[in-house]
PDB file of C-alpha atoms and ligand atoms in Angstrom:
ATOM      1  CA  MET D   1      31.286 -25.195  21.588  1.00  0.00           C
ATOM      2  CA  SER D   2      28.453 -27.441  22.643  1.00  0.00           C
ATOM      3  CA  LYS D   3      26.708 -29.481  19.985  1.00  0.00           C
ATOM      4  CA  GLN D   4      23.429 -27.948  21.079  1.00  0.00           C
ATOM      5  CA  LYS D   5      22.983 -24.405  19.777  1.00  0.00           C
ATOM      6  CA  SER D   6      22.339 -21.870  22.480  1.00  0.00           C
ATOM      7  CA  ALA D   7      18.804 -20.481  22.464  1.00  0.00           C
ATOM      8  CA  LEU D   8      20.263 -17.010  21.758  1.00  0.00           C
ATOM      9  CA  GLN D   9      22.221 -18.219  18.738  1.00  0.00           C
ATOM     10  CA  ALA D  10      19.175 -20.023  17.340  1.00  0.00           C
ATOM     11  CA  LYS D  11      17.117 -16.835  17.677  1.00  0.00           C
ATOM     12  CA  SER D  12      19.610 -14.759  15.693  1.00  0.00           C
ATOM     13  CA  GLU D  13      19.902 -17.184  12.786  1.00  0.00           C
ATOM     14  CA  ILE D  14      17.709 -17.493   9.747  1.00  0.00           C
ATOM     15  CA  ASP D  15      15.836 -20.778   9.780  1.00  0.00           C
ATOM     16  CA  LYS D  16      17.096 -22.995   6.942  1.00  0.00           C
ATOM     17  CA  ARG D  17      13.472 -23.756   6.007  1.00  0.00           C
ATOM     18  CA  ASN D  18      12.671 -20.062   5.540  1.00  0.00           C
ATOM     19  CA  THR D  19      11.984 -19.495   1.836  1.00  0.00           C
ATOM     20  CA  LEU D  20      10.058 -16.248   2.310  1.00  0.00           C
ATOM     21  CA  ASN D  21      12.442 -13.650   3.748  1.00  0.00           C
ATOM     22  CA  ASP D  22      15.824 -13.010   5.383  1.00  0.00           C
ATOM     23  CA  LEU D  23      14.467 -12.582   8.910  1.00  0.00           C
ATOM     24  CA  THR D  24      15.234 -14.516  12.041  1.00  0.00           C
ATOM     25  CA  ASN D  25      12.326 -16.234  13.769  1.00  0.00           C
ATOM     26  CA  THR D  26      12.247 -13.461  16.405  1.00  0.00           C
ATOM     27  CA  GLN D  27      12.056 -10.748  13.742  1.00  0.00           C
ATOM     28  CA  TRP D  28       9.362 -12.791  11.985  1.00  0.00           C
ATOM     29  CA  MET D  29       7.295 -12.955  15.161  1.00  0.00           C
ATOM     30  CA  PHE D  30       7.640  -9.190  15.757  1.00  0.00           C
ATOM     31  CA  PHE D  31       6.339  -8.467  12.246  1.00  0.00           C
ATOM     32  CA  SER D  32       3.271 -10.666  12.707  1.00  0.00           C
ATOM     33  CA  ARG D  33       1.526  -8.226  15.105  1.00  0.00           C
ATOM     34  CA  SER D  34      -1.880  -7.266  13.714  1.00  0.00           C
ATOM     35  CA  ALA D  35      -1.599  -3.637  14.916  1.00  0.00           C
ATOM     36  CA  TRP D  36       1.333  -1.332  14.233  1.00  0.00           C
ATOM     37  CA  LEU D  37       1.904   1.784  16.295  1.00  0.00           C
ATOM     38  CA  THR D  38       5.164   2.566  14.532  1.00  0.00           C
ATOM     39  CA  THR D  39       5.613   6.218  13.669  1.00  0.00           C
ATOM     40  CA  TYR D  40       7.809   6.891  10.698  1.00  0.00           C
ATOM     41  CA  PRO D  41       9.799  10.121  10.358  1.00  0.00           C
ATOM     42  CA  ASN D  42       8.961  12.592   7.590  1.00  0.00           C
ATOM     43  CA  ASP D  43      12.197  11.864   5.776  1.00  0.00           C
ATOM     44  CA  ILE D  44      13.520  10.493   2.461  1.00  0.00           C
ATOM     45  CA  GLY D  45      12.436  13.455   0.357  1.00  0.00           C
ATOM     46  CA  PHE D  46       9.192  14.028   2.274  1.00  0.00           C
ATOM     47  CA  GLU D  47       9.262  17.739   1.445  1.00  0.00           C
ATOM     48  CA  MET D  48       8.953  16.786  -2.224  1.00  0.00           C
ATOM     49  CA  ARG D  49       6.777  13.678  -1.796  1.00  0.00           C
ATOM     50  CA  LYS D  50       4.169  15.476   0.317  1.00  0.00           C
ATOM     51  CA  ARG D  51       2.965  17.264  -2.824  1.00  0.00           C
ATOM     52  CA  GLN D  52       1.040  14.030  -3.367  1.00  0.00           C
ATOM     53  CA  GLY D  53      -1.565  13.556  -0.659  1.00  0.00           C
ATOM     54  CA  GLY D  54      -1.472   9.750  -0.856  1.00  0.00           C
ATOM     55  CA  ASN D  55       2.245   9.357  -0.168  1.00  0.00           C
ATOM     56  CA  LYS D  56       3.277   6.610   2.266  1.00  0.00           C
ATOM     57  CA  PRO D  57       6.458   6.379   4.359  1.00  0.00           C
ATOM     58  CA  PRO D  58       9.189   4.511   2.435  1.00  0.00           C
ATOM     59  CA  ARG D  59      10.303   2.935   5.742  1.00  0.00           C
ATOM     60  CA  LEU D  60       6.834   1.441   6.232  1.00  0.00           C
ATOM     61  CA  MET D  61       7.061  -0.038   2.742  1.00  0.00           C
ATOM     62  CA  ALA D  62      10.561  -1.334   3.526  1.00  0.00           C
ATOM     63  CA  ASP D  63       9.177  -3.125   6.609  1.00  0.00           C
ATOM     64  CA  LEU D  64       6.612  -4.894   4.418  1.00  0.00           C
ATOM     65  CA  ILE D  65       9.168  -5.643   1.693  1.00  0.00           C
ATOM     66  CA  ASN D  66      11.657  -7.031   4.220  1.00  0.00           C
ATOM     67  CA  PHE D  67       9.030  -9.486   5.424  1.00  0.00           C
ATOM     68  CA  PHE D  68       7.543 -10.587   2.122  1.00  0.00           C
ATOM     69  CA  THR D  69      10.758 -10.894   0.066  1.00  0.00           C
ATOM     70  CA  LYS D  70      14.404 -11.887   0.151  1.00  0.00           C
ATOM     71  CA  GLN D  71      17.424  -9.837  -0.968  1.00  0.00           C
ATOM     72  CA  GLY D  72      17.375  -9.377  -4.744  1.00  0.00           C
ATOM     73  CA  ASP D  73      13.679 -10.248  -5.182  1.00  0.00           C
ATOM     74  CA  ILE D  74      11.516  -8.110  -7.485  1.00  0.00           C
ATOM     75  CA  VAL D  75       8.640  -6.004  -6.153  1.00  0.00           C
ATOM     76  CA  LEU D  76       5.780  -4.525  -8.217  1.00  0.00           C
ATOM     77  CA  ASP D  77       3.831  -1.357  -7.435  1.00  0.00           C
ATOM     78  CA  PRO D  78       1.394  -0.709 -10.306  1.00  0.00           C
ATOM     79  CA  MET D  79       0.346   2.685  -8.854  1.00  0.00           C
ATOM     80  CA  SER D  80       3.739   3.843  -7.715  1.00  0.00           C
ATOM     81  CA  GLY D  81       2.927   7.542  -7.160  1.00  0.00           C
ATOM     82  CA  VAL D  82       5.854   9.464  -5.693  1.00  0.00           C
ATOM     83  CA  GLY D  83       7.630   6.201  -5.062  1.00  0.00           C
ATOM     84  CA  ALA D  84       7.276   4.967  -1.460  1.00  0.00           C
ATOM     85  CA  THR D  85       7.445   1.295  -2.498  1.00  0.00           C
ATOM     86  CA  LEU D  86      10.348   1.817  -4.878  1.00  0.00           C
ATOM     87  CA  LEU D  87      12.241   3.831  -2.262  1.00  0.00           C
ATOM     88  CA  GLY D  88      11.481   1.030   0.197  1.00  0.00           C
ATOM     89  CA  CYS D  89      13.060  -1.409  -2.283  1.00  0.00           C
ATOM     90  CA  ALA D  90      16.217   0.709  -2.421  1.00  0.00           C
ATOM     91  CA  LEU D  91      16.362   0.826   1.398  1.00  0.00           C
ATOM     92  CA  SER D  92      16.007  -2.945   1.675  1.00  0.00           C
ATOM     93  CA  GLY D  93      18.189  -4.102  -1.223  1.00  0.00           C
ATOM     94  CA  ARG D  94      15.349  -5.391  -3.374  1.00  0.00           C
ATOM     95  CA  ASN D  95      14.509  -4.614  -6.987  1.00  0.00           C
ATOM     96  CA  GLY D  96      11.490  -2.448  -7.741  1.00  0.00           C
ATOM     97  CA  ASN D  97       9.230  -1.985 -10.709  1.00  0.00           C
ATOM     98  CA  GLY D  98       6.563   0.718 -10.906  1.00  0.00           C
ATOM     99  CA  ILE D  99       3.706   1.775 -13.138  1.00  0.00           C
ATOM    100  CA  GLU D 100       2.276   5.277 -12.796  1.00  0.00           C
ATOM    101  CA  LEU D 101      -0.285   7.197 -14.820  1.00  0.00           C
ATOM    102  CA  ASN D 102       0.859  10.695 -13.918  1.00  0.00           C
ATOM    103  CA  GLN D 103       4.406  11.647 -14.942  1.00  0.00           C
ATOM    104  CA  GLU D 104       4.402  14.486 -12.387  1.00  0.00           C
ATOM    105  CA  TRP D 105       4.557  11.926  -9.564  1.00  0.00           C
ATOM    106  CA  THR D 106       7.268   9.870 -11.241  1.00  0.00           C
ATOM    107  CA  ASP D 107       9.346  13.037 -11.747  1.00  0.00           C
ATOM    108  CA  ILE D 108       9.147  13.670  -7.994  1.00  0.00           C
ATOM    109  CA  TYR D 109      10.252  10.070  -7.341  1.00  0.00           C
ATOM    110  CA  HIS D 110      13.257  10.603  -9.629  1.00  0.00           C
ATOM    111  CA  LYS D 111      14.203  13.827  -7.818  1.00  0.00           C
ATOM    112  CA  VAL D 112      13.979  12.093  -4.430  1.00  0.00           C
ATOM    113  CA  CYS D 113      16.294   9.289  -5.634  1.00  0.00           C
ATOM    114  CA  GLU D 114      18.788  11.854  -6.831  1.00  0.00           C
ATOM    115  CA  LYS D 115      18.673  13.923  -3.651  1.00  0.00           C
ATOM    116  CA  GLU D 116      18.912  10.910  -1.346  1.00  0.00           C
ATOM    117  CA  GLY D 117      21.464   9.001  -3.455  1.00  0.00           C
ATOM    118  CA  LEU D 118      19.124   6.018  -3.642  1.00  0.00           C
ATOM    119  CA  ARG D 119      18.935   3.501  -6.469  1.00  0.00           C
ATOM    120  CA  ARG D 120      16.299   4.446  -9.048  1.00  0.00           C
ATOM    121  CA  PHE D 121      14.012   1.728 -10.399  1.00  0.00           C
ATOM    122  CA  PRO D 122      12.066   1.736 -13.678  1.00  0.00           C
ATOM    123  CA  VAL D 123       8.586   3.219 -13.725  1.00  0.00           C
ATOM    124  CA  THR D 124       6.432   2.561 -16.793  1.00  0.00           C
ATOM    125  CA  ALA D 125       4.262   5.542 -17.682  1.00  0.00           C
ATOM    126  CA  GLY D 126       0.664   4.533 -18.323  1.00  0.00           C
ATOM    127  CA  ASP D 127      -2.480   2.804 -17.141  1.00  0.00           C
ATOM    128  CA  CYS D 128      -1.624  -0.183 -14.962  1.00  0.00           C
ATOM    129  CA  LEU D 129      -4.526  -2.161 -16.440  1.00  0.00           C
ATOM    130  CA  GLU D 130      -2.923  -1.892 -19.889  1.00  0.00           C
ATOM    131  CA  GLU D 131       0.731  -2.062 -18.864  1.00  0.00           C
ATOM    132  CA  LEU D 132       0.328  -5.213 -16.752  1.00  0.00           C
ATOM    133  CA  ASP D 133      -0.761  -7.096 -19.900  1.00  0.00           C
ATOM    134  CA  GLN D 134       2.643  -6.342 -21.450  1.00  0.00           C
ATOM    135  CA  MET D 135       4.510  -8.028 -18.586  1.00  0.00           C
ATOM    136  CA  LYS D 136       5.649 -11.648 -18.514  1.00  0.00           C
ATOM    137  CA  PRO D 137       3.733 -14.054 -16.254  1.00  0.00           C
ATOM    138  CA  SER D 138       5.131 -14.900 -12.798  1.00  0.00           C
ATOM    139  CA  MET D 139       7.722 -12.097 -12.870  1.00  0.00           C
ATOM    140  CA  PHE D 140       7.305 -10.691  -9.387  1.00  0.00           C
ATOM    141  CA  ASP D 141       7.966 -11.873  -5.846  1.00  0.00           C
ATOM    142  CA  PHE D 142       5.672  -9.346  -4.145  1.00  0.00           C
ATOM    143  CA  ALA D 143       3.104  -6.747  -5.189  1.00  0.00           C
ATOM    144  CA  VAL D 144       1.820  -3.687  -3.332  1.00  0.00           C
ATOM    145  CA  VAL D 145      -1.136  -1.537  -4.328  1.00  0.00           C
ATOM    146  CA  ASP D 146      -2.092   1.734  -2.680  1.00  0.00           C
ATOM    147  CA  PRO D 147      -5.070   2.813  -4.771  1.00  0.00           C
ATOM    148  CA  PRO D 148      -6.398   6.372  -4.939  1.00  0.00           C
ATOM    149  CA  TYR D 149      -9.297   6.338  -2.484  1.00  0.00           C
ATOM    150  CA  ARG D 150     -10.448   9.877  -3.086  1.00  0.00           C
ATOM    151  CA  GLU D 151     -11.336  11.952  -0.067  1.00  0.00           C
ATOM    152  CA  ASP D 152     -12.777  14.687  -2.219  1.00  0.00           C
ATOM    153  CA  THR D 153     -15.382  12.539  -3.940  1.00  0.00           C
ATOM    154  CA  LYS D 154     -18.718  11.679  -2.431  1.00  0.00           C
ATOM    155  CA  TRP D 155     -18.194   7.928  -2.570  1.00  0.00           C
ATOM    156  CA  ASP D 156     -14.990   8.075  -0.642  1.00  0.00           C
ATOM    157  CA  ARG D 157     -15.429  10.606   2.102  1.00  0.00           C
ATOM    158  CA  THR D 158     -14.202   9.703   5.525  1.00  0.00           C
ATOM    159  CA  MET D 159     -15.665  12.944   6.833  1.00  0.00           C
ATOM    160  CA  CYS D 160     -19.244  13.371   7.955  1.00  0.00           C
ATOM    161  CA  ASP D 161     -19.863  16.858   6.589  1.00  0.00           C
ATOM    162  CA  ASP D 162     -18.348  19.458   4.302  1.00  0.00           C
ATOM    163  CA  THR D 163     -15.305  19.930   6.510  1.00  0.00           C
ATOM    164  CA  HIS D 164     -13.567  17.550   4.100  1.00  0.00           C
ATOM    165  CA  ALA D 165     -13.035  20.603   1.876  1.00  0.00           C
ATOM    166  CA  ALA D 166     -10.597  22.044   4.398  1.00  0.00           C
ATOM    167  CA  ARG D 167      -8.570  18.870   4.382  1.00  0.00           C
ATOM    168  CA  VAL D 168      -8.151  18.697   0.629  1.00  0.00           C
ATOM    169  CA  ALA D 169      -7.675  22.442   0.171  1.00  0.00           C
ATOM    170  CA  ASN D 170      -3.897  22.170  -0.006  1.00  0.00           C
ATOM    171  CA  LEU D 171      -3.746  19.043  -2.125  1.00  0.00           C
ATOM    172  CA  PRO D 172      -3.994  18.727  -5.887  1.00  0.00           C
ATOM    173  CA  GLU D 173      -7.644  18.401  -6.976  1.00  0.00           C
ATOM    174  CA  GLN D 174      -6.998  14.852  -8.108  1.00  0.00           C
ATOM    175  CA  TYR D 175      -4.102  12.537  -8.847  1.00  0.00           C
ATOM    176  CA  SER D 176      -4.453  13.212 -12.591  1.00  0.00           C
ATOM    177  CA  ASN D 177      -6.984  14.375 -15.172  1.00  0.00           C
ATOM    178  CA  SER D 178      -7.045  11.016 -16.891  1.00  0.00           C
ATOM    179  CA  GLU D 179     -10.268   9.056 -17.188  1.00  0.00           C
ATOM    180  CA  LYS D 180      -8.082   5.993 -16.577  1.00  0.00           C
ATOM    181  CA  ASP D 181      -7.239   7.245 -13.089  1.00  0.00           C
ATOM    182  CA  PHE D 182      -9.020   4.998 -10.542  1.00  0.00           C
ATOM    183  CA  GLY D 183      -9.527   8.127  -8.442  1.00  0.00           C
ATOM    184  CA  ASN D 184     -11.652   9.740 -11.152  1.00  0.00           C
ATOM    185  CA  LEU D 185     -14.259   6.986 -11.282  1.00  0.00           C
ATOM    186  CA  LYS D 186     -17.772   8.237 -10.704  1.00  0.00           C
ATOM    187  CA  ASN D 187     -18.950   5.689  -8.184  1.00  0.00           C
ATOM    188  CA  TYR D 188     -17.774   3.011  -5.809  1.00  0.00           C
ATOM    189  CA  SER D 189     -19.083   0.064  -7.859  1.00  0.00           C
ATOM    190  CA  ASP D 190     -16.956   1.171 -10.855  1.00  0.00           C
ATOM    191  CA  PHE D 191     -14.004   1.397  -8.491  1.00  0.00           C
ATOM    192  CA  GLN D 192     -14.670  -2.108  -7.155  1.00  0.00           C
ATOM    193  CA  ALA D 193     -14.833  -3.480 -10.721  1.00  0.00           C
ATOM    194  CA  LYS D 194     -11.441  -1.923 -11.492  1.00  0.00           C
ATOM    195  CA  ILE D 195      -9.886  -3.319  -8.319  1.00  0.00           C
ATOM    196  CA  LEU D 196     -11.120  -6.786  -9.350  1.00  0.00           C
ATOM    197  CA  LEU D 197      -9.577  -6.421 -12.805  1.00  0.00           C
ATOM    198  CA  LEU D 198      -6.323  -5.059 -11.384  1.00  0.00           C
ATOM    199  CA  SER D 199      -6.069  -7.918  -8.882  1.00  0.00           C
ATOM    200  CA  GLN D 200      -6.675 -10.512 -11.621  1.00  0.00           C
ATOM    201  CA  LYS D 201      -3.887  -8.974 -13.687  1.00  0.00           C
ATOM    202  CA  ILE D 202      -1.562  -8.876 -10.692  1.00  0.00           C
ATOM    203  CA  LYS D 203      -2.272 -12.551 -10.036  1.00  0.00           C
ATOM    204  CA  ARG D 204      -0.920 -13.380 -13.500  1.00  0.00           C
ATOM    205  CA  VAL D 205       2.394 -11.544 -13.046  1.00  0.00           C
ATOM    206  CA  LEU D 206       2.959 -12.616  -9.423  1.00  0.00           C
ATOM    207  CA  LYS D 207       4.757 -15.900  -8.699  1.00  0.00           C
ATOM    208  CA  GLN D 208       2.760 -18.701  -7.091  1.00  0.00           C
ATOM    209  CA  GLU D 209       2.722 -18.683  -3.268  1.00  0.00           C
ATOM    210  CA  LYS D 210       3.846 -15.035  -3.176  1.00  0.00           C
ATOM    211  CA  TYR D 211       2.072 -12.158  -1.470  1.00  0.00           C
ATOM    212  CA  TYR D 212      -0.004  -9.152  -2.505  1.00  0.00           C
ATOM    213  CA  VAL D 213      -0.729  -6.219  -0.197  1.00  0.00           C
ATOM    214  CA  VAL D 214      -3.507  -3.654  -0.610  1.00  0.00           C
ATOM    215  CA  PHE D 215      -3.786  -0.426   1.407  1.00  0.00           C
ATOM    216  CA  CYS D 216      -7.257   0.668   2.429  1.00  0.00           C
ATOM    217  CA  LYS D 217      -8.995   3.014   4.831  1.00  0.00           C
ATOM    218  CA  ASP D 218     -12.384   2.369   6.413  1.00  0.00           C
ATOM    219  CA  GLU D 219     -14.807   5.258   6.301  1.00  0.00           C
ATOM    220  CA  TYR D 220     -17.781   6.981   7.849  1.00  0.00           C
ATOM    221  CA  GLN D 221     -20.256   8.035   5.204  1.00  0.00           C
ATOM    222  CA  GLY D 222     -23.943   8.944   5.005  1.00  0.00           C
ATOM    223  CA  GLY D 223     -24.256   8.666   8.789  1.00  0.00           C
ATOM    224  CA  GLU D 224     -22.804   5.142   9.015  1.00  0.00           C
ATOM    225  CA  PHE D 225     -19.502   3.373   9.453  1.00  0.00           C
ATOM    226  CA  ARG D 226     -18.440   1.506   6.302  1.00  0.00           C
ATOM    227  CA  GLU D 227     -15.835  -1.200   6.648  1.00  0.00           C
ATOM    228  CA  LYS D 228     -14.378  -0.657   3.210  1.00  0.00           C
ATOM    229  CA  SER D 229     -11.402  -2.889   3.993  1.00  0.00           C
ATOM    230  CA  SER D 230     -13.712  -5.937   4.171  1.00  0.00           C
ATOM    231  CA  SER D 231     -15.447  -5.110   0.902  1.00  0.00           C
ATOM    232  CA  ILE D 232     -12.094  -4.626  -0.864  1.00  0.00           C
ATOM    233  CA  ALA D 233     -10.784  -7.894   0.622  1.00  0.00           C
ATOM    234  CA  GLU D 234     -13.813  -9.774  -0.729  1.00  0.00           C
ATOM    235  CA  ILE D 235     -13.093  -8.435  -4.214  1.00  0.00           C
ATOM    236  CA  VAL D 236      -9.441  -9.477  -4.059  1.00  0.00           C
ATOM    237  CA  ARG D 237     -10.564 -12.951  -2.923  1.00  0.00           C
ATOM    238  CA  ARG D 238     -12.798 -13.127  -5.977  1.00  0.00           C
ATOM    239  CA  ALA D 239      -9.699 -12.503  -8.108  1.00  0.00           C
ATOM    240  CA  GLY D 240      -8.342 -15.792  -6.738  1.00  0.00           C
ATOM    241  CA  PHE D 241      -6.211 -14.691  -3.777  1.00  0.00           C
ATOM    242  CA  GLN D 242      -6.369 -16.073  -0.250  1.00  0.00           C
ATOM    243  CA  TRP D 243      -6.926 -13.402   2.409  1.00  0.00           C
ATOM    244  CA  LYS D 244      -4.259 -13.978   5.033  1.00  0.00           C
ATOM    245  CA  GLY D 245      -4.546 -11.007   7.347  1.00  0.00           C
ATOM    246  CA  LYS D 246      -5.094  -7.357   8.093  1.00  0.00           C
ATOM    247  CA  ILE D 247      -2.623  -5.026   9.778  1.00  0.00           C
ATOM    248  CA  THR D 248      -4.058  -1.934  11.415  1.00  0.00           C
ATOM    249  CA  TRP D 249      -1.489   0.800  10.941  1.00  0.00           C
ATOM    250  CA  TYR D 250      -2.075   3.729  13.293  1.00  0.00           C
ATOM    251  CA  GLN D 251      -1.334   7.050  11.630  1.00  0.00           C
ATOM    252  CA  ALA D 252      -0.003   8.932  14.619  1.00  0.00           C
ATOM    253  CA  GLY D 253      -0.058  12.342  12.934  1.00  0.00           C
ATOM    254  CA  ALA D 254      -3.673  12.160  11.734  1.00  0.00           C
ATOM    255  CA  LYS D 255      -5.599  15.336  12.567  1.00  0.00           C
ATOM    256  CA  LEU D 256      -8.675  15.031  14.755  1.00  0.00           C
ATOM    257  CA  ARG D 257     -11.883  16.847  13.885  1.00  0.00           C
ATOM    258  CA  PRO D 258     -14.896  17.579  16.103  1.00  0.00           C
ATOM    259  CA  TYR D 259     -17.343  15.343  14.259  1.00  0.00           C
ATOM    260  CA  GLY D 260     -20.631  14.752  16.039  1.00  0.00           C
ATOM    261  CA  ILE D 261     -19.752  16.833  19.110  1.00  0.00           C
ATOM    262  CA  PRO D 262     -21.820  17.485  21.225  1.00  0.00           C
ATOM    263  CA  TYR D 263     -24.655  15.255  19.976  1.00  0.00           C
ATOM    264  CA  SER D 264     -23.500  11.919  18.680  1.00  0.00           C
ATOM    265  CA  TYR D 265     -20.596   9.551  18.198  1.00  0.00           C
ATOM    266  CA  VAL D 266     -18.718   9.871  14.916  1.00  0.00           C
ATOM    267  CA  PRO D 267     -15.272   8.274  14.700  1.00  0.00           C
ATOM    268  CA  ASN D 268     -12.103  10.000  13.675  1.00  0.00           C
ATOM    269  CA  ILE D 269     -10.595   7.243  11.548  1.00  0.00           C
ATOM    270  CA  THR D 270      -6.910   7.452  12.351  1.00  0.00           C
ATOM    271  CA  ASP D 271      -5.700   4.152  10.939  1.00  0.00           C
ATOM    272  CA  GLN D 272      -5.154   2.508   7.599  1.00  0.00           C
ATOM    273  CA  LYS D 273      -5.659  -1.175   6.926  1.00  0.00           C
ATOM    274  CA  ILE D 274      -2.915  -3.136   5.236  1.00  0.00           C
ATOM    275  CA  LEU D 275      -4.650  -6.144   3.653  1.00  0.00           C
ATOM    276  CA  ILE D 276      -2.464  -9.182   3.005  1.00  0.00           C
ATOM    277  CA  PHE D 277      -3.238 -11.810   0.364  1.00  0.00           C
ATOM    278  CA  LYS D 278      -1.440 -14.872  -0.943  1.00  0.00           C
ATOM    279  CA  ASN D 279      -1.298 -16.130  -4.510  1.00  0.00           C
ATOM    280  CA  SER D 280      -1.987 -19.696  -3.460  1.00  0.00           C
ATOM    281  CA  SER D 281      -2.402 -22.415  -6.053  1.00  0.00           C
TER     282      SER D 281
HETATM  283  C1  SAM C   1      -2.552   6.781  -3.253  1.00  0.00           C
HETATM  284  S1  SAM C   1      -1.542   7.148  -4.620  1.00  0.00           S
HETATM  285  C2  SAM C   1      -0.152   6.082  -4.379  1.00  0.00           C
HETATM  286  C3  SAM C   1       0.845   6.721  -3.477  1.00  0.00           C
HETATM  287  C4  SAM C   1       2.109   5.911  -3.304  1.00  0.00           C
HETATM  288  N1  SAM C   1       1.917   4.809  -2.409  1.00  0.00           N
HETATM  289  C5  SAM C   1       3.205   6.802  -2.787  1.00  0.00           C
HETATM  290  O1  SAM C   1       3.606   6.687  -1.634  1.00  0.00           O
HETATM  291  O2  SAM C   1       3.601   7.674  -3.558  1.00  0.00           O
HETATM  292  C6  SAM C   1      -2.345   6.371  -5.975  1.00  0.00           C
HETATM  293  C7  SAM C   1      -1.639   6.543  -7.308  1.00  0.00           C
HETATM  294  O3  SAM C   1      -2.286   5.763  -8.298  1.00  0.00           O
HETATM  295  C8  SAM C   1      -2.109   6.421  -9.544  1.00  0.00           C
HETATM  296  N2  SAM C   1      -3.079   5.855 -10.489  1.00  0.00           N
HETATM  297  C9  SAM C   1      -4.424   6.003 -10.502  1.00  0.00           C
HETATM  298  N3  SAM C   1      -4.981   5.293 -11.495  1.00  0.00           N
HETATM  299  C10 SAM C   1      -3.965   4.659 -12.126  1.00  0.00           C
HETATM  300  C11 SAM C   1      -3.904   3.768 -13.230  1.00  0.00           C
HETATM  301  N4  SAM C   1      -5.000   3.396 -13.890  1.00  0.00           N
HETATM  302  N5  SAM C   1      -2.681   3.284 -13.595  1.00  0.00           N
HETATM  303  C12 SAM C   1      -1.547   3.660 -12.927  1.00  0.00           C
HETATM  304  N6  SAM C   1      -1.546   4.529 -11.881  1.00  0.00           N
HETATM  305  C13 SAM C   1      -2.747   5.019 -11.477  1.00  0.00           C
HETATM  306  C14 SAM C   1      -2.312   7.874  -9.189  1.00  0.00           C
HETATM  307  O4  SAM C   1      -1.765   8.740 -10.166  1.00  0.00           O
HETATM  308  C15 SAM C   1      -1.604   7.975  -7.846  1.00  0.00           C
HETATM  309  O5  SAM C   1      -0.272   8.356  -7.995  1.00  0.00           O
END
């Protein structure tokens, strides 16, 4: 064999300097696209998970986890819901740790693990703002938050008129009845304050130089487009994180509605933003 590695061999090896993940440089480059058109199948217990309107595809979470961690690393989801992140950890051979306010969602996660024969990770029942204080500093290698942006509250409508009622008709009224539920906050400024507090607490339990991802959807409200992803990113920056990027994830199955037709332009917002931050020193 020649002393020089072939270009093909070099591409399929993990760079010795890579301390972040177990990907080759080619896989790394593929991940770094700022827009994802990937459609994920409705699998891994979707029939059970869909009871919760905010559920995300476990394979999407596994893609993020595979990039931001190495085998055996520990991932935190302080609002773990029906378990997309934790299922993503099982798919990718990482360790997961959840916190969830509503036991109903954790029960569904447990059932999905059982049905799919996937490893089940611990979920602490309670308010993430309280439970995070009980955790040791610098425990986690990666954190993901998918907060409850309520589509059935005035401050978080993506719809321009009352047609939002049709969309939420088949979903539970809210994620829980608890006043500690971020989705039950009365206005957007209270929500922003909680996101700041949550991000500060996550910063304490996340290792230095590790990453934190926040899901967010922009919205059209009161006759105007609101770039909520930018306002959320500014809050997370205030908590001491560096904003490193934004992935636009196209939700291929999103339903279209005839907003504005035939008088004016109103967008159908068919993507979610995946905001990426680093816990830089
Ligand atoms: C959008 S859902 C997350 C969905 C999750 N990514 C999944 O795929 O299942 C938001 C979750 O945050 C939970 N939640 C809201 N406030 C919370 C709090 N203070 N502490 C912990 N969980 C909370 C809700 O019960 C809900 O399950």
